[in-house]
Tab-separated table of C-alpha atoms and ligand atoms in Angstrom:
chain	number	residue	atom	x	y	z
A	27	UNK	CA	123.703	68.002	109.916
A	28	UNK	CA	122.210	71.955	110.034
A	29	UNK	CA	119.240	70.864	112.035
A	30	UNK	CA	120.859	69.520	115.096
A	31	UNK	CA	122.641	72.233	115.212
A	32	UNK	CA	120.625	75.292	114.611
A	33	UNK	CA	118.618	73.374	118.145
A	34	UNK	CA	122.132	73.334	119.805
A	35	UNK	CA	122.268	76.627	119.560
A	36	UNK	CA	119.074	77.788	120.222
A	37	UNK	CA	119.018	75.877	123.813
A	38	UNK	CA	122.785	78.016	123.861
A	39	UNK	CA	124.545	74.733	124.166
A	40	UNK	CA	127.872	74.367	123.106
A	41	UNK	CA	127.609	72.931	119.412
A	42	UNK	CA	129.169	69.810	118.396
A	43	UNK	CA	132.532	70.345	116.506
A	44	UNK	CA	132.534	67.514	114.949
A	45	UNK	CA	131.272	68.306	110.777
A	46	UNK	CA	131.407	66.144	108.808
A	47	UNK	CA	130.826	67.860	105.540
A	48	UNK	CA	134.443	69.075	103.342
A	49	UNK	CA	134.592	72.045	104.244
A	50	UNK	CA	137.655	73.181	106.574
A	51	UNK	CA	136.793	72.600	110.209
A	52	UNK	CA	138.808	76.838	111.372
A	53	UNK	CA	135.396	78.122	108.414
A	54	UNK	CA	132.576	76.884	110.256
A	55	UNK	CA	133.633	77.382	114.165
A	56	UNK	CA	134.666	80.955	113.613
A	57	UNK	CA	130.881	81.435	112.182
A	58	UNK	CA	129.357	79.288	114.225
A	59	UNK	CA	131.474	81.416	116.822
A	60	UNK	CA	129.975	85.140	114.692
A	61	UNK	CA	126.218	83.541	115.570
A	62	UNK	CA	126.378	83.188	118.887
A	63	UNK	CA	127.722	86.058	119.424
A	64	UNK	CA	125.335	87.941	117.174
A	65	UNK	CA	122.157	85.308	119.574
A	66	UNK	CA	123.588	86.430	123.022
A	67	UNK	CA	123.920	89.737	121.309
A	68	UNK	CA	120.670	89.973	119.865
A	69	UNK	CA	118.578	88.027	123.169
A	70	UNK	CA	119.792	91.740	125.332
A	71	UNK	CA	119.431	93.953	122.179
A	72	UNK	CA	116.546	95.827	121.449
A	73	UNK	CA	114.907	94.467	117.561
A	74	UNK	CA	115.683	97.272	116.643
A	75	UNK	CA	119.713	97.081	117.381
A	76	UNK	CA	119.853	94.001	116.919
A	77	UNK	CA	118.984	94.270	112.958
A	78	UNK	CA	121.849	96.657	112.491
A	79	UNK	CA	123.776	93.649	114.493
A	80	UNK	CA	122.461	91.582	111.813
A	81	UNK	CA	122.906	93.666	108.932
A	82	UNK	CA	126.813	95.187	110.059
A	83	UNK	CA	127.849	91.025	109.881
A	84	UNK	CA	126.239	89.591	106.843
A	85	UNK	CA	128.521	90.836	105.024
A	86	UNK	CA	131.458	89.963	106.593
A	87	UNK	CA	129.692	85.482	107.204
A	88	UNK	CA	129.133	86.628	103.495
A	89	UNK	CA	132.104	86.709	101.675
A	90	UNK	CA	133.955	84.263	103.536
A	91	UNK	CA	131.294	81.049	103.391
A	92	UNK	CA	129.696	78.862	100.933
A	93	UNK	CA	126.210	80.646	100.705
A	94	UNK	CA	124.474	77.099	102.324
A	95	UNK	CA	125.755	78.013	105.437
A	96	UNK	CA	123.514	81.103	105.795
A	97	UNK	CA	120.315	79.809	106.591
A	98	UNK	CA	121.910	79.141	110.480
A	99	UNK	CA	122.023	83.025	110.732
A	100	UNK	CA	119.524	84.655	108.634
A	101	UNK	CA	116.092	83.215	108.564
A	102	UNK	CA	114.424	83.176	104.634
A	103	UNK	CA	117.136	83.015	102.102
A	104	UNK	CA	114.462	80.990	99.357
A	105	UNK	CA	114.704	83.501	96.820
A	106	UNK	CA	111.050	83.164	95.554
A	107	UNK	CA	108.613	85.123	94.336
A	108	UNK	CA	106.474	84.348	97.970
A	109	UNK	CA	109.417	86.121	99.836
A	110	UNK	CA	109.783	89.064	98.039
A	111	UNK	CA	105.842	89.701	97.688
A	112	UNK	CA	105.133	89.077	101.098
A	113	UNK	CA	104.409	92.027	103.863
A	114	UNK	CA	107.189	92.083	107.034
A	115	UNK	CA	106.132	90.359	109.608
A	116	UNK	CA	107.430	93.162	112.347
A	117	UNK	CA	106.375	96.666	111.039
A	118	UNK	CA	109.979	98.407	113.632
A	119	UNK	CA	112.679	99.277	111.074
A	120	UNK	CA	116.347	101.339	111.226
A	121	UNK	CA	114.419	103.660	107.396
A	122	UNK	CA	114.491	106.701	108.283
A	123	UNK	CA	111.955	108.907	105.693
A	124	UNK	CA	114.156	109.917	103.308
A	125	UNK	CA	115.048	105.993	103.201
A	126	UNK	CA	111.372	105.177	103.527
A	127	UNK	CA	109.740	107.300	101.228
A	128	UNK	CA	111.994	106.091	99.201
A	129	UNK	CA	111.723	102.319	99.616
A	130	UNK	CA	108.091	102.868	99.313
A	131	UNK	CA	107.835	104.347	96.017
A	132	UNK	CA	108.685	101.595	94.190
A	133	UNK	CA	105.921	100.556	92.102
A	134	UNK	CA	105.615	97.378	89.485
A	135	UNK	CA	105.209	98.470	86.099
A	136	UNK	CA	103.922	95.261	84.913
A	137	UNK	CA	99.936	95.727	85.223
A	138	UNK	CA	99.224	92.102	85.994
A	139	UNK	CA	100.217	90.581	88.928
A	140	UNK	CA	101.845	86.763	87.982
A	141	UNK	CA	99.742	85.218	91.664
A	142	UNK	CA	96.518	86.084	93.234
A	143	UNK	CA	96.532	89.038	94.543
A	144	UNK	CA	93.556	89.379	97.101
A	145	UNK	CA	93.342	93.941	97.872
A	146	UNK	CA	93.426	95.057	101.409
A	147	UNK	CA	91.779	98.029	102.930
A	148	UNK	CA	94.942	99.967	105.201
A	149	UNK	CA	93.161	101.095	108.219
A	150	UNK	CA	95.788	103.848	109.025
A	151	UNK	CA	95.365	105.396	112.816
A	152	UNK	CA	96.848	108.558	113.363
A	153	UNK	CA	97.453	108.919	117.525
A	154	UNK	CA	98.400	110.375	120.722
A	155	UNK	CA	98.840	106.668	122.032
A	156	UNK	CA	95.989	104.573	123.582
A	157	UNK	CA	93.703	103.071	121.316
A	158	UNK	CA	90.653	103.437	123.881
A	159	UNK	CA	88.248	102.004	121.854
A	160	UNK	CA	89.952	98.654	120.076
A	161	UNK	CA	87.627	96.406	121.474
A	162	UNK	CA	85.575	98.319	119.241
A	163	UNK	CA	87.139	97.142	116.428
A	164	UNK	CA	87.808	93.952	118.005
A	165	UNK	CA	84.832	92.953	117.555
A	166	UNK	CA	84.131	94.803	113.737
A	167	UNK	CA	87.133	93.429	112.424
A	168	UNK	CA	86.216	89.569	113.457
A	169	UNK	CA	86.858	86.438	110.620
A	170	UNK	CA	87.678	89.514	108.163
A	171	UNK	CA	91.627	88.114	108.512
A	172	UNK	CA	92.839	88.558	104.902
A	173	UNK	CA	90.740	91.918	103.617
A	174	UNK	CA	92.239	94.238	106.175
A	175	UNK	CA	95.613	95.404	107.474
A	176	UNK	CA	96.047	97.942	110.108
A	177	UNK	CA	99.265	100.581	111.128
A	178	UNK	CA	99.490	102.248	114.118
A	179	UNK	CA	101.249	105.952	114.490
A	180	UNK	CA	101.432	106.469	118.211
A	181	UNK	CA	103.934	109.372	119.576
A	182	UNK	CA	107.133	108.970	120.454
A	183	UNK	CA	106.949	109.012	124.385
A	184	UNK	CA	104.020	106.809	124.151
A	185	UNK	CA	105.379	103.621	125.466
A	186	UNK	CA	102.543	100.860	125.915
A	187	UNK	CA	102.055	97.755	124.237
A	188	UNK	CA	98.352	96.999	122.279
A	189	UNK	CA	96.866	94.302	124.408
A	190	UNK	CA	97.379	91.167	122.998
A	191	UNK	CA	94.287	91.524	120.642
A	192	UNK	CA	94.994	89.779	116.769
A	193	UNK	CA	94.680	93.748	115.354
A	194	UNK	CA	96.252	95.669	116.707
A	195	UNK	CA	98.943	94.137	118.399
A	196	UNK	CA	102.586	94.766	116.945
A	197	UNK	CA	100.898	97.058	114.276
A	198	UNK	CA	103.001	100.315	115.823
A	199	UNK	CA	104.863	101.676	113.042
A	200	UNK	CA	108.787	103.940	113.704
A	201	UNK	CA	106.912	107.583	114.537
A	202	UNK	CA	108.293	110.636	115.256
A	203	UNK	CA	106.811	114.226	116.671
A	204	UNK	CA	103.508	115.501	115.429
A	205	UNK	CA	101.661	118.684	116.765
A	206	UNK	CA	98.241	119.735	115.254
A	207	UNK	CA	97.882	121.812	112.348
A	208	UNK	CA	101.614	121.776	111.398
A	209	UNK	CA	103.535	119.596	108.385
A	210	UNK	CA	105.192	116.995	110.979
A	211	UNK	CA	101.209	116.507	111.008
A	212	UNK	CA	101.678	115.449	106.895
A	213	UNK	CA	104.584	113.873	107.461
A	214	UNK	CA	103.183	110.760	110.369
A	215	UNK	CA	100.756	110.828	107.648
A	216	UNK	CA	103.279	110.587	104.636
A	217	UNK	CA	104.800	107.348	106.986
A	218	UNK	CA	101.949	105.999	107.877
A	219	UNK	CA	101.175	106.069	103.631
A	220	UNK	CA	105.260	104.098	102.998
A	221	UNK	CA	104.624	102.256	105.849
A	222	UNK	CA	101.451	100.657	104.504
A	223	UNK	CA	102.670	100.571	100.935
A	224	UNK	CA	105.634	98.231	101.657
A	225	UNK	CA	103.044	95.008	102.106
A	226	UNK	CA	101.951	94.778	98.080
A	227	UNK	CA	98.482	93.762	98.840
A	228	UNK	CA	97.039	97.011	100.437
A	229	UNK	CA	94.924	99.035	97.701
A	230	UNK	CA	92.711	100.941	99.669
A	231	UNK	CA	94.202	103.768	102.169
A	232	UNK	CA	92.381	104.845	105.303
A	233	UNK	CA	93.100	107.904	107.476
A	234	UNK	CA	91.245	107.411	110.923
A	235	UNK	CA	91.881	108.315	115.158
A	236	UNK	CA	91.844	106.844	118.064
A	237	UNK	CA	88.302	108.467	118.514
A	238	UNK	CA	86.728	107.098	115.594
A	239	UNK	CA	83.998	104.555	115.022
A	240	UNK	CA	82.672	102.815	112.470
A	241	UNK	CA	78.908	102.474	111.494
A	242	UNK	CA	78.817	99.860	109.004
A	243	UNK	CA	79.936	96.425	109.180
A	244	UNK	CA	82.422	95.524	107.533
A	245	UNK	CA	81.881	93.314	104.343
A	246	UNK	CA	79.723	97.106	103.638
A	247	UNK	CA	82.408	99.044	103.827
A	248	UNK	CA	84.779	97.137	101.844
A	249	UNK	CA	82.886	96.574	99.202
A	250	UNK	CA	82.131	100.424	99.525
A	251	UNK	CA	85.515	101.353	99.117
A	252	UNK	CA	86.656	98.691	97.297
A	253	UNK	CA	83.949	99.468	94.447
A	254	UNK	CA	84.796	103.314	94.457
A	255	UNK	CA	85.744	104.389	91.461
A	256	UNK	CA	86.758	107.862	93.375
A	257	UNK	CA	88.923	108.328	96.348
A	258	UNK	CA	86.913	110.305	99.211
A	259	UNK	CA	89.756	113.085	99.628
A	260	UNK	CA	87.322	116.433	100.645
A	261	UNK	CA	88.683	119.367	98.709
A	262	UNK	CA	86.973	122.216	97.889
A	263	UNK	CA	87.268	125.678	97.117
A	264	UNK	CA	86.442	127.668	100.197
A	265	UNK	CA	86.323	131.668	99.966
A	266	UNK	CA	86.847	134.165	102.640
A	267	UNK	CA	89.345	133.843	105.490
A	268	UNK	CA	88.792	130.543	106.653
A	269	UNK	CA	89.685	128.904	103.027
A	270	UNK	CA	91.401	131.374	100.505
A	271	UNK	CA	91.820	134.036	103.389
A	272	UNK	CA	94.886	130.852	104.017
A	273	UNK	CA	96.083	131.017	100.950
A	274	UNK	CA	100.352	132.284	100.085
A	275	UNK	CA	100.578	133.748	96.671
A	276	UNK	CA	104.621	133.323	97.252
A	277	UNK	CA	103.353	129.993	96.516
A	278	UNK	CA	103.064	130.438	92.965
A	279	UNK	CA	103.532	129.381	90.406
A	280	UNK	CA	103.087	125.272	92.164
A	281	UNK	CA	99.663	126.692	93.498
A	282	UNK	CA	97.738	129.146	92.369
A	283	UNK	CA	94.990	130.736	94.272
A	284	UNK	CA	92.342	129.199	91.594
A	285	UNK	CA	94.332	125.870	92.556
A	286	UNK	CA	93.863	126.586	95.952
A	287	UNK	CA	92.194	123.572	98.020
A	288	UNK	CA	90.173	122.932	101.800
A	289	UNK	CA	89.457	119.600	102.936
A	290	UNK	CA	88.795	117.411	106.053
A	291	UNK	CA	92.325	116.107	107.414
A	292	UNK	CA	90.563	112.561	107.715
A	293	UNK	CA	90.697	110.760	103.996
A	294	UNK	CA	90.723	107.193	101.351
A	295	UNK	CA	93.136	107.073	98.659
A	296	UNK	CA	93.679	104.486	96.953
A	297	UNK	CA	97.029	103.390	95.640
A	298	UNK	CA	98.124	105.360	93.322
A	299	UNK	CA	97.233	108.270	95.230
A	300	UNK	CA	98.920	107.359	98.109
A	301	UNK	CA	101.922	106.796	96.113
A	302	UNK	CA	101.989	110.189	94.601
A	303	UNK	CA	101.660	111.554	98.053
A	304	UNK	CA	104.673	109.760	99.196
A	305	UNK	CA	106.577	110.854	96.316
A	306	UNK	CA	105.436	114.627	96.686
A	307	UNK	CA	108.681	116.694	96.590
A	308	UNK	CA	107.117	119.585	94.606
A	309	UNK	CA	104.218	120.820	96.369
A	310	UNK	CA	105.634	119.725	100.022
A	311	UNK	CA	108.341	122.149	100.358
A	312	UNK	CA	105.857	125.155	98.984
A	313	UNK	CA	104.061	123.931	101.505
A	314	UNK	CA	106.200	123.781	104.406
A	315	UNK	CA	107.715	126.974	104.239
A	316	UNK	CA	104.685	129.103	103.555
A	317	UNK	CA	101.513	127.090	105.033
A	318	UNK	CA	102.172	127.987	108.401
A	319	UNK	CA	100.626	128.231	112.086
A	320	UNK	CA	96.959	129.863	111.363
A	321	UNK	CA	96.656	127.964	108.020
A	322	UNK	CA	96.248	124.543	109.729
A	323	UNK	CA	98.242	122.756	106.536
A	324	UNK	CA	96.808	119.074	106.842
A	325	UNK	CA	93.498	120.898	105.882
A	326	UNK	CA	95.334	121.973	102.063
A	327	UNK	CA	98.056	120.017	101.104
A	328	UNK	CA	96.808	116.937	99.854
A	329	UNK	CA	93.535	118.311	99.173
A	330	UNK	CA	95.307	120.728	96.823
A	331	UNK	CA	97.990	118.968	95.916
A	332	UNK	CA	95.738	115.647	94.327
A	333	UNK	CA	93.090	118.254	92.820
A	334	UNK	CA	95.335	119.609	90.787
A	335	UNK	CA	97.454	116.262	89.770
A	336	UNK	CA	94.459	114.142	89.765
A	337	UNK	CA	90.945	115.960	89.730
A	338	UNK	CA	88.755	112.941	88.384
A	339	UNK	CA	90.443	110.331	91.246
A	340	UNK	CA	88.441	112.605	94.155
A	341	UNK	CA	85.564	112.340	95.123
A	342	UNK	CA	85.964	115.386	96.825
A	343	UNK	CA	84.150	113.792	100.069
A	344	UNK	CA	85.051	112.481	103.537
A	345	UNK	CA	83.883	109.230	104.817
A	346	UNK	CA	84.333	110.096	108.488
A	347	UNK	CA	81.808	112.071	109.552
A	348	UNK	CA	82.925	114.907	112.005
A	349	UNK	CA	80.363	117.379	114.387
A	350	UNK	CA	81.691	120.609	113.381
A	351	UNK	CA	78.339	122.749	114.504
A	352	UNK	CA	79.261	123.670	117.781
A	353	UNK	CA	81.801	126.173	116.090
A	354	UNK	CA	85.534	126.833	117.118
A	355	UNK	CA	89.492	125.241	116.404
A	356	UNK	CA	87.837	121.395	117.998
A	357	UNK	CA	84.550	119.137	116.542
A	358	UNK	CA	82.220	118.327	119.249
A	359	UNK	CA	83.385	114.975	121.245
A	360	UNK	CA	80.422	112.319	122.396
A	361	UNK	CA	80.773	110.176	125.518
A	362	UNK	CA	78.598	107.874	127.047
A	363	UNK	CA	75.815	109.856	127.447
A	364	UNK	CA	75.647	110.764	123.727
A	365	UNK	CA	75.342	107.428	122.955
A	366	UNK	CA	71.651	105.959	122.000
A	367	UNK	CA	70.187	104.286	119.700
A	368	UNK	CA	68.287	107.469	117.978
A	369	UNK	CA	71.678	109.625	118.024
A	370	UNK	CA	72.429	107.467	115.244
A	371	UNK	CA	69.634	107.964	112.987
A	372	UNK	CA	70.965	111.104	111.663
A	373	UNK	CA	74.009	109.176	109.895
A	374	UNK	CA	71.342	106.360	107.977
A	375	UNK	CA	68.509	108.755	107.451
A	376	UNK	CA	68.282	111.741	105.006
A	377	UNK	CA	71.726	110.873	104.174
A	378	UNK	CA	73.027	111.584	100.407
A	379	UNK	CA	75.494	112.251	98.093
A	380	UNK	CA	76.802	110.550	94.836
A	381	UNK	CA	79.117	107.509	94.626
A	382	UNK	CA	80.334	106.783	91.695
A	383	UNK	CA	78.119	109.057	89.841
A	384	UNK	CA	74.712	108.218	91.325
A	385	UNK	CA	73.456	109.651	94.243
A	386	UNK	CA	74.168	107.159	97.772
A	387	UNK	CA	72.519	107.296	100.811
A	388	UNK	CA	75.141	105.857	102.171
A	389	UNK	CA	77.703	109.442	102.890
A	390	UNK	CA	79.725	107.968	105.836
A	391	UNK	CA	81.376	104.900	107.555
A	392	UNK	CA	83.235	106.397	109.878
A	393	UNK	CA	82.242	108.679	111.976
A	394	UNK	CA	84.605	110.656	115.401
A	395	UNK	CA	84.710	112.050	118.142
A	396	UNK	CA	84.309	109.467	120.570
A	397	UNK	CA	85.121	109.272	123.737
A	398	UNK	CA	86.546	106.386	125.962
A	399	UNK	CA	83.858	106.798	128.453
A	400	UNK	CA	81.234	105.773	124.791
A	401	UNK	CA	83.340	102.443	124.278
A	402	UNK	CA	80.612	100.385	126.767
A	403	UNK	CA	77.167	102.175	124.904
A	404	UNK	CA	78.453	101.461	121.766
A	405	UNK	CA	79.618	97.480	121.960
A	406	UNK	CA	76.027	97.453	123.665
A	407	UNK	CA	74.433	99.033	120.722
A	408	UNK	CA	77.061	98.010	117.938
A	409	UNK	CA	75.250	94.653	117.019
A	410	UNK	CA	72.197	95.949	116.619
A	411	UNK	CA	73.199	99.591	114.646
A	412	UNK	CA	76.424	99.052	112.885
A	413	UNK	CA	75.053	95.258	112.625
A	414	UNK	CA	78.681	94.357	113.618
B	516	NAG	C1	112.644	77.277	99.948
B	516	NAG	O1	111.678	76.542	98.778
B	516	NAG	C2	110.869	75.792	98.927
B	516	NAG	C3	110.314	75.496	97.741
B	516	NAG	O2	109.606	76.307	97.955
B	516	NAG	C4	110.699	75.073	100.419
B	516	NAG	O3	110.233	73.190	99.743
B	516	NAG	C5	111.927	74.609	101.229
B	516	NAG	O4	110.948	74.104	102.498
B	516	NAG	C6	112.347	76.457	101.318
B	516	NAG	N1	113.194	76.552	102.326
B	516	NAG	C7	113.215	77.894	103.330
B	516	NAG	C8	114.910	77.529	103.910
B	516	NAG	O5	112.416	78.109	103.117
B	517	NAG	C1	118.733	109.654	105.935
B	517	NAG	O1	119.390	109.059	105.905
B	517	NAG	C2	120.229	109.922	104.777
B	517	NAG	C3	121.481	108.729	104.959
B	517	NAG	O2	122.143	108.922	105.983
B	517	NAG	C4	120.420	111.321	105.164
B	517	NAG	O3	121.192	111.592	103.612
B	517	NAG	C5	119.433	111.258	104.810
B	517	NAG	O4	119.853	112.554	105.136
B	517	NAG	C6	118.657	111.166	106.128
B	517	NAG	N1	117.554	111.900	106.421
B	517	NAG	C7	116.696	111.854	107.029
B	517	NAG	C8	115.458	112.962	106.561
B	517	NAG	O5	117.210	112.329	108.852
B	518	NAG	C1	76.696	93.394	106.503
B	518	NAG	O1	75.320	94.472	106.649
B	518	NAG	C2	74.495	94.842	105.606
B	518	NAG	C3	73.658	95.364	105.055
B	518	NAG	O2	73.135	95.498	106.552
B	518	NAG	C4	74.215	92.832	105.382
B	518	NAG	O3	73.080	92.816	104.199
B	518	NAG	C5	75.230	91.533	105.627
B	518	NAG	O4	74.246	90.573	105.580
B	518	NAG	C6	76.457	91.718	106.565
B	518	NAG	N1	76.787	91.167	106.623
B	518	NAG	C7	77.031	90.430	107.888
B	518	NAG	C8	78.576	89.713	106.624
B	518	NAG	O5	77.199	90.128	108.762
B	519	NAG	C1	85.748	116.578	92.512
B	519	NAG	O1	86.386	117.941	91.668
B	519	NAG	C2	87.292	118.103	90.906
B	519	NAG	C3	87.581	119.404	90.377
B	519	NAG	O2	88.857	119.853	91.505
B	519	NAG	C4	85.871	117.802	89.260
B	519	NAG	O3	87.066	117.948	88.184
B	519	NAG	C5	86.052	115.957	89.759
B	519	NAG	O4	85.191	116.209	88.394
B	519	NAG	C6	84.888	116.714	91.182
B	519	NAG	N1	84.588	114.755	91.510
B	519	NAG	C7	83.767	114.308	91.313
B	519	NAG	C8	83.500	113.122	91.450
B	519	NAG	O5	82.281	115.403	91.008
């Protein structure tokens, strides 16, 4: 009985009024009127406003009708575990940051999952807008579906859609303005983490920018990260004006000078640390108030907080190579002319670091910054040099 009526509504036809079930006629008709109204509205409105209409109407319908008629208006009313753990299919939502962080802070108290959970690596892109190197990433991800997920935070002014590449299409999250070196940068990073935490399969979270590239194939990167006992948050104590000099004594007692750390903005954290970051209400107000302008809060907030709370979980190094050798506040950017095989030797030769307490020659998995003009030569070299 339900199927033909749903079909009729989808085609925009008048629904058949002869219902043979035991309900009174007025009730289903009324529901149908509400449903059609909702559908007509839904066509004209954006996804976000569509959601608010749904949420405001469902309680009325539910109060007046048996639950069995609900599937017409609301798909997937099955209260199964599958439905509960399935990640949201649409990344857009109307939660504000307070609501989102609260929702994302839910943690199961039973450690064992009653289903097969394949841990995914989450690639979080903090961008201004376009992703010029997307074709390179497309190639990197190809064939590894189910082992990764992607989230993009672009400036709200960016209205462009990402091309229907399988990986970036509709992976944008609701965003807000981000200013370089300001707390809004850390807020965007927390927003990315919180959105990504809504998918219970996401286990490791990497922050990247539009100018980053992967230096190894997907399987190498997946195994390197998932087998690491430590998270790749760089965190060090730096004397001098660019390190300790940025500390403000008014952060005491929450943060003392000896606890103050500096580190790269480009981090990788596991699910536990991601939750610690989004749930923090102790350090956030201190950094927001006392680490301003030339303090560059995005270089201090997470490195300091996590090295106070969970020092044993940190590798104290970043996975993202950046060239600061030219000096100044911005690192070097590489374009078309820089991209040669010998240029990349520096990433693969002469590296040394600790991995799970053992010496390793693989230290950086990503590099930045690469200009849009670098795309074509990178695509040409990728298979030979990076293995994808
Ligand atoms: C609800 O779950 C059952 C059993 O898993 C399934 O057969 C049925 O198709 C589901 N219904 C909907 C509307 O998803
Ligand atoms: C989000 O909405 C709630 C409820 O209206 C409000 O209390 C809270 O202050 C809002 N948060 C932000 C960041 O706007
Ligand atoms: C990825 O790279 C590693 C190391 O170079 C290689 O052993 C492996 O076969 C590659 N995997 C794929 C799927 O190409
Ligand atoms: C990272 O530094 C902390 C001190 O801040 C230390 O406790 C921890 O052992 C270091 N991690 C590694 C892997 O050495």
